[in-house]
Tab-separated table of C-alpha atoms and ligand atoms in Angstrom:
chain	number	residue	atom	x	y	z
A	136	UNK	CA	106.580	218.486	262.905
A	137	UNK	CA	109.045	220.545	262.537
A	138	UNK	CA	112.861	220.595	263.820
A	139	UNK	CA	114.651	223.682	262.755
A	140	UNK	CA	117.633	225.318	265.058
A	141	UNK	CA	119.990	228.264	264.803
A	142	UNK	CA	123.887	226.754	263.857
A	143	UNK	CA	126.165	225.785	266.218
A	144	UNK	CA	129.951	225.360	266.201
A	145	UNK	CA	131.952	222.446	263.923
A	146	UNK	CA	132.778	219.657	265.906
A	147	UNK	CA	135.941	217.663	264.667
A	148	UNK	CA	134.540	214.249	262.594
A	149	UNK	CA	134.128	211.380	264.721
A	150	UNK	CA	134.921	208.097	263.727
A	151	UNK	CA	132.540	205.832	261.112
A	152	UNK	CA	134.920	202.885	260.923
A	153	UNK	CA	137.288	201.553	258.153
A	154	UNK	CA	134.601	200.339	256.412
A	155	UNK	CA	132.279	204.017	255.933
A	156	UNK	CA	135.932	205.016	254.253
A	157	UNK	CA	136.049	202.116	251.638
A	158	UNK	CA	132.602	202.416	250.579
A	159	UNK	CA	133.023	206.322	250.562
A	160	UNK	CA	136.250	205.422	248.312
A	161	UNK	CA	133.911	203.059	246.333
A	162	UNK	CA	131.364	205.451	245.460
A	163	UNK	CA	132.919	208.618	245.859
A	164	UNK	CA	136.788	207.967	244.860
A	165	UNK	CA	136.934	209.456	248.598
A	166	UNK	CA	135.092	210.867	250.772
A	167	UNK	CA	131.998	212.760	249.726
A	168	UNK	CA	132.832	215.928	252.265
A	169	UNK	CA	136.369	216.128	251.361
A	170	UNK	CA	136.907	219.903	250.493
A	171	UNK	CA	132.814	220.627	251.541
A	172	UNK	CA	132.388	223.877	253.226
A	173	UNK	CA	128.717	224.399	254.205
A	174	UNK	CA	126.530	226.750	252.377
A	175	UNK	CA	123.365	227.275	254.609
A	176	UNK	CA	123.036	227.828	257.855
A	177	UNK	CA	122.005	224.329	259.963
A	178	UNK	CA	118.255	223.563	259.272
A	179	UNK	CA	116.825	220.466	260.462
A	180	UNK	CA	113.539	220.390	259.345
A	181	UNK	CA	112.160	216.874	259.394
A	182	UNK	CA	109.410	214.513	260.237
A	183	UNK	CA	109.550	211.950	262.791
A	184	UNK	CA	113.127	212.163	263.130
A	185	UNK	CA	114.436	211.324	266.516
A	186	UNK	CA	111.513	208.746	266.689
A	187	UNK	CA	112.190	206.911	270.248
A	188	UNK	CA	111.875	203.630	268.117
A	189	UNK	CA	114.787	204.894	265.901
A	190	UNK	CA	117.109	205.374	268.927
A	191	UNK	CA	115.628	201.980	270.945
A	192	UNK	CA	116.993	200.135	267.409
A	193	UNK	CA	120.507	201.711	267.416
A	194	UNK	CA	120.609	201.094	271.242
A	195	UNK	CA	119.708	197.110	270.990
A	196	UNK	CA	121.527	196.487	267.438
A	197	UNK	CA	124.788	198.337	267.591
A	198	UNK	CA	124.425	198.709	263.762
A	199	UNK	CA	127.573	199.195	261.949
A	200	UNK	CA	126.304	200.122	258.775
A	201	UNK	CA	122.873	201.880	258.737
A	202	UNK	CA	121.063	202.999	255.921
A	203	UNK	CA	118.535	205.711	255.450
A	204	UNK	CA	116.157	205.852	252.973
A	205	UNK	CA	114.594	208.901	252.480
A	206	UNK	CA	116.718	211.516	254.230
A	207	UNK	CA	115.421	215.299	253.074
A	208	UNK	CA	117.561	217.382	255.151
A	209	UNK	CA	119.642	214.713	257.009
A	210	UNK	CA	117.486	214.933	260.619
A	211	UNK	CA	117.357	211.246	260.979
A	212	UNK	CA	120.317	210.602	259.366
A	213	UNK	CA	121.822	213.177	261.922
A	214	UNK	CA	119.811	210.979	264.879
A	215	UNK	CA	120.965	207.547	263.784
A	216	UNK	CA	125.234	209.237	264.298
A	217	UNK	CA	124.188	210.825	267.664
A	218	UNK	CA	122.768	207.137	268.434
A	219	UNK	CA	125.703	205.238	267.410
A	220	UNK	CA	127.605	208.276	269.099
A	221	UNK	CA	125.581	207.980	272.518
A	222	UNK	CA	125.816	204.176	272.161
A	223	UNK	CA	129.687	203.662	271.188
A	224	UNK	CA	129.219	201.899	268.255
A	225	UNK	CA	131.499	202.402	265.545
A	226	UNK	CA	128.964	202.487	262.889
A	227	UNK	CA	127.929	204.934	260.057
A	228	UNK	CA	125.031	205.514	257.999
A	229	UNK	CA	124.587	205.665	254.107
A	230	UNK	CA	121.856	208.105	253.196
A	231	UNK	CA	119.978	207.226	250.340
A	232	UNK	CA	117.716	210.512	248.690
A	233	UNK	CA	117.111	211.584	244.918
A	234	UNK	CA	117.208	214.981	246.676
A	235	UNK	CA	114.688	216.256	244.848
A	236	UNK	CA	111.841	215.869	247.101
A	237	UNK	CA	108.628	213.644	247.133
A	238	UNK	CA	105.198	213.978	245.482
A	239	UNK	CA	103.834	215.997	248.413
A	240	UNK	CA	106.822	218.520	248.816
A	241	UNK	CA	105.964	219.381	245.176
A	242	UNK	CA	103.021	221.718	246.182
A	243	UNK	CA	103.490	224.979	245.825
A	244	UNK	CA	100.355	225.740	247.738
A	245	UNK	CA	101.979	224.111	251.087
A	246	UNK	CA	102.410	227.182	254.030
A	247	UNK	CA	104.653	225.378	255.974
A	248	UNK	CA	107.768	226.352	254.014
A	249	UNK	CA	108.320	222.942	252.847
A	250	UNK	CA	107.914	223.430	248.895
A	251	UNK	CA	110.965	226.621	249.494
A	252	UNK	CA	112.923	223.476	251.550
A	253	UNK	CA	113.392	222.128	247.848
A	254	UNK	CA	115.392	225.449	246.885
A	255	UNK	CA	114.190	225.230	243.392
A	256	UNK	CA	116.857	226.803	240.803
A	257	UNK	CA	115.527	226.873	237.407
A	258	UNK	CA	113.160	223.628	238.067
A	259	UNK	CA	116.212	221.945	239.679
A	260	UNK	CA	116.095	221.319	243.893
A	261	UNK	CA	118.950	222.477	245.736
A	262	UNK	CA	118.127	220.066	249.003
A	263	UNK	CA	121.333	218.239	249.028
A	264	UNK	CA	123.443	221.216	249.602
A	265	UNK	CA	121.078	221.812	252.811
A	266	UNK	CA	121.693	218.467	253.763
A	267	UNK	CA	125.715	218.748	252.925
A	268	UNK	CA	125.673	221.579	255.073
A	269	UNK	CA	124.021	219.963	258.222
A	270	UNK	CA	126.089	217.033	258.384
A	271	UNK	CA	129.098	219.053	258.202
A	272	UNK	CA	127.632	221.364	260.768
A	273	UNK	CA	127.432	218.433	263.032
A	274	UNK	CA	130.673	216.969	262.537
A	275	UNK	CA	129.155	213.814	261.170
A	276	UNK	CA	131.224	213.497	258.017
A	277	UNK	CA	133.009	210.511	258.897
A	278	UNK	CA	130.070	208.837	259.459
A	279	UNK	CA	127.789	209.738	256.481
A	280	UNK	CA	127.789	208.438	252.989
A	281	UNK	CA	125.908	210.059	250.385
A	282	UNK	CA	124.256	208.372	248.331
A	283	UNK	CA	122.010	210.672	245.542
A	284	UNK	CA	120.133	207.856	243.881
A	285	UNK	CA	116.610	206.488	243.713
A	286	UNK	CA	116.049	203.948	246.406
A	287	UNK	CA	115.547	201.431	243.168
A	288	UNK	CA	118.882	202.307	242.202
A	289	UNK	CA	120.722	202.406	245.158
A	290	UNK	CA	119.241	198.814	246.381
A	291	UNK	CA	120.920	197.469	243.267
A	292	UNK	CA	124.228	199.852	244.027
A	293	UNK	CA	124.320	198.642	247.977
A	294	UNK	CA	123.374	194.846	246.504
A	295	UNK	CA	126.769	195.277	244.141
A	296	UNK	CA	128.790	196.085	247.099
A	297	UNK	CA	127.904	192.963	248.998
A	298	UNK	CA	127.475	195.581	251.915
A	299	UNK	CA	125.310	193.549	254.477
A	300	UNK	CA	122.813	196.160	256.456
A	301	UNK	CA	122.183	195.899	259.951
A	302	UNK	CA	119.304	199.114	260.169
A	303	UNK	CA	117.696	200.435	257.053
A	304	UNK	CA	115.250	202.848	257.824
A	305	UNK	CA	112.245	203.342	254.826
A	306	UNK	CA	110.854	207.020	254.129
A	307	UNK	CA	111.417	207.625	251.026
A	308	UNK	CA	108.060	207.755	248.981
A	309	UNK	CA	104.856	207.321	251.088
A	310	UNK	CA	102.253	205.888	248.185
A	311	UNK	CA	101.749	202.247	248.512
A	312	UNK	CA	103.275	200.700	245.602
A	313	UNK	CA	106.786	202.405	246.333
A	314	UNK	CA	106.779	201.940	249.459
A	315	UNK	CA	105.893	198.130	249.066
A	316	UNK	CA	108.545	197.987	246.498
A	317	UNK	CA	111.161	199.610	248.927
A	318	UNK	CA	110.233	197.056	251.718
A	319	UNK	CA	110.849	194.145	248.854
A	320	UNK	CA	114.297	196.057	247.613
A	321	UNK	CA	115.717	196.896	251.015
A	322	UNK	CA	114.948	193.410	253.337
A	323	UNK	CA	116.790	190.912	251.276
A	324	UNK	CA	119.776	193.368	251.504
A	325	UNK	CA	119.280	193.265	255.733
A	326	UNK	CA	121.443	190.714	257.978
A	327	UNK	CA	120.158	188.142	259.975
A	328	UNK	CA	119.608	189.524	263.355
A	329	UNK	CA	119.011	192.995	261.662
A	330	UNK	CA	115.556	195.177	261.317
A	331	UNK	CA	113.575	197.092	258.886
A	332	UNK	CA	112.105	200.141	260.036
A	333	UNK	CA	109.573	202.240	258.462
A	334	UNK	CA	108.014	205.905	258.589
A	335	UNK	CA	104.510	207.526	258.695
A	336	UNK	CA	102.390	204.129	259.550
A	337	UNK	CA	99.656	206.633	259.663
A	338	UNK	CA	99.397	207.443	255.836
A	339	UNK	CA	96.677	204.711	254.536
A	340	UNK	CA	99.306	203.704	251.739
A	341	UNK	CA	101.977	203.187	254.082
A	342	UNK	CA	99.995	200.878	256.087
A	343	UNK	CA	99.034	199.161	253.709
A	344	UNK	CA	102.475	198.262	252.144
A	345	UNK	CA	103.804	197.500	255.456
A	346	UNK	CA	101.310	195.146	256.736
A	347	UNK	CA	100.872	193.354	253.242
A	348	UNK	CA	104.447	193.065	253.574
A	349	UNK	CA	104.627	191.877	257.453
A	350	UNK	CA	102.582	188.671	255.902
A	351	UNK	CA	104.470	188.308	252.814
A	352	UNK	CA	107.699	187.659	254.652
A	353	UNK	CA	105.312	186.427	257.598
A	354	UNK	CA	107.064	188.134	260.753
A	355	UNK	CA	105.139	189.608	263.057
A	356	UNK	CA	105.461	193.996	262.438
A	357	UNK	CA	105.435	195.942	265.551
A	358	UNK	CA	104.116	199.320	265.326
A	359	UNK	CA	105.060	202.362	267.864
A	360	UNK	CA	103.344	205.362	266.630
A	361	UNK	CA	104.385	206.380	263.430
A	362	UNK	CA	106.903	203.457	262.942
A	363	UNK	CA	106.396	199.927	261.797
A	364	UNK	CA	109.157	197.427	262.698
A	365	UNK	CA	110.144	194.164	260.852
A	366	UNK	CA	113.328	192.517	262.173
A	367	UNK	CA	114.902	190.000	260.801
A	368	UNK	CA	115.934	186.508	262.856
A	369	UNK	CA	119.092	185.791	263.849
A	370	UNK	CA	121.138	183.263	261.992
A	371	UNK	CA	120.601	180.485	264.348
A	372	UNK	CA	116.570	180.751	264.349
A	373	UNK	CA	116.410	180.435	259.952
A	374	UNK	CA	115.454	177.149	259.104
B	70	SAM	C1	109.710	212.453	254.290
B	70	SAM	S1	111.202	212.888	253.554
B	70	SAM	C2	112.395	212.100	254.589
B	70	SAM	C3	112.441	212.673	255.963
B	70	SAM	C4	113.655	212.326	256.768
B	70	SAM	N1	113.795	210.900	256.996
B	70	SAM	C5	113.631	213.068	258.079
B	70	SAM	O1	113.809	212.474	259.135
B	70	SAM	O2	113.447	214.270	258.048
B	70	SAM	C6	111.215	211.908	252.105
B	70	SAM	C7	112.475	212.015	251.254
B	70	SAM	O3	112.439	210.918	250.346
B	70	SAM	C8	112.999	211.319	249.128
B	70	SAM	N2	112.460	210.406	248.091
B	70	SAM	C9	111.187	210.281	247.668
B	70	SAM	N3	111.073	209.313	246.763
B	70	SAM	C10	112.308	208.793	246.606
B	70	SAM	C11	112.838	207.743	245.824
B	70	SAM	N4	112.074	207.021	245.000
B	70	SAM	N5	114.151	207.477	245.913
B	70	SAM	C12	114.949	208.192	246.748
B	70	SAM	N6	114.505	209.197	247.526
B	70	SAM	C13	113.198	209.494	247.460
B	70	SAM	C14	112.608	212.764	248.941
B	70	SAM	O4	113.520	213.440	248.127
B	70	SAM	C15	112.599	213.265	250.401
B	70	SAM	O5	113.803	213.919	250.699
């Protein structure tokens, strides 16, 4: 589906907490937006991205540090800040994306625009500076870190900084093994109390992974639409 819209004026940032800064200052040496201007006009194409289930999670966990897996042109990382926004929780989001696209954007016979999404320079995608732009459209900079890494890489990165995750959202690949192997990466990293939510239960692969995983870890998954939910008990209730 898609969710494009004409631009609309900068708001000031709001607020991601002390913590977004230090692990901005961690990664970045400061803030990832510092000096951005945007480049493209606000485009936010995505897929799924202001699931009900993803605002029903930000509503019940008050997540302070989100992370998105999988983030194209920044719609759901845009939804998750308008959550935390709408819900007054001083929270922010780390969005995790090579940037450069999955298998199936990498069809140039697609009509729906999405293989020109990629901006392709030379054989090189130009989809971060899209989704640079739209979180600095929104005003979301203080609540969005960057992170341009495979979500292999950037589970050992976030596992490095110690950072405990209250919501990671999974859409990143959509093939079984990765996103089996994201499910593995991404729960150890998720607090007690926390959740796991995943994208596009309809793809066979997806499905697959997620309820192979749902018995691995045995929790029950609970599945609204095209999301699959696995949360995580609280403290208390691990044995
Ligand atoms: C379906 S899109 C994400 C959609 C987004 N969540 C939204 O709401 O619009 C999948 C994204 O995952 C990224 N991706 C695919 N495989 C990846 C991997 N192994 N590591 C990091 N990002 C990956 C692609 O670059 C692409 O931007």
């Amino acid at each position: 589906m898609s969710e494009s819209k004409t631009p609309s004026a900068p708001k000031p940032p709001v607020s991601g907490g002390g913590l977004a800064k230090r692990i901005s200052r961690r990664l970045h040496g400061g803030s990832a937006f510092d000096g951005f201007e945007p480049r493209l006009p606000l485009d936010l194409q995505g897929w799924n991205s202001q699931h009900p289930m993803l605002t029903r999670l930000v509503k019940e966990l008050k997540p302070k540090v989100v992370v998105d897996v999988g983030v194209w042109k920044g719609a759901s990382v845009a939804h998750f800040c308008k959550c935390l926004e709408r819900f007054k929780v001083d929270g922010f989001v780390i969005a995790v994306d090579t940037f450069l696209g999955s298998p199936e954007h990498w069809d140039r016979s697609r009509s729906d625009g999405v293989y020109e999404s990629l901006r392709m320079e030379h054989g090189w995608p130009g989809l971060y500076w899209q989704f640079m732009s739209n979180i600095a459209h929104l005003g979301f900079q203080d609540r969005v870190v960057p992170l341009a890494q495979s979500s292999e890489n950037a589970a050992v990165i976030l596992r490095r900084l110690a950072l405990g995750i209250d919501l990671v959202h999974i859409d990143a690949a959509h093939e079984y093994e990765p996103v089996l192997a994201d499910a593995r990466r991404y729960w150890p990293l998720v607090n007690p109390g926390g959740a796991l939510v995943g994208d596009d239960f309809g793809w066979r692969g997806v499905k697959r992974a997620a309820m192979e995983f749902s018995a691995e870890i045995g929790i029950e998954m609970e599945v609204q639409g095209a999301k699959w939910v696995l949360r995580k008990p609280p403290a208390e209730a691990v044995t």
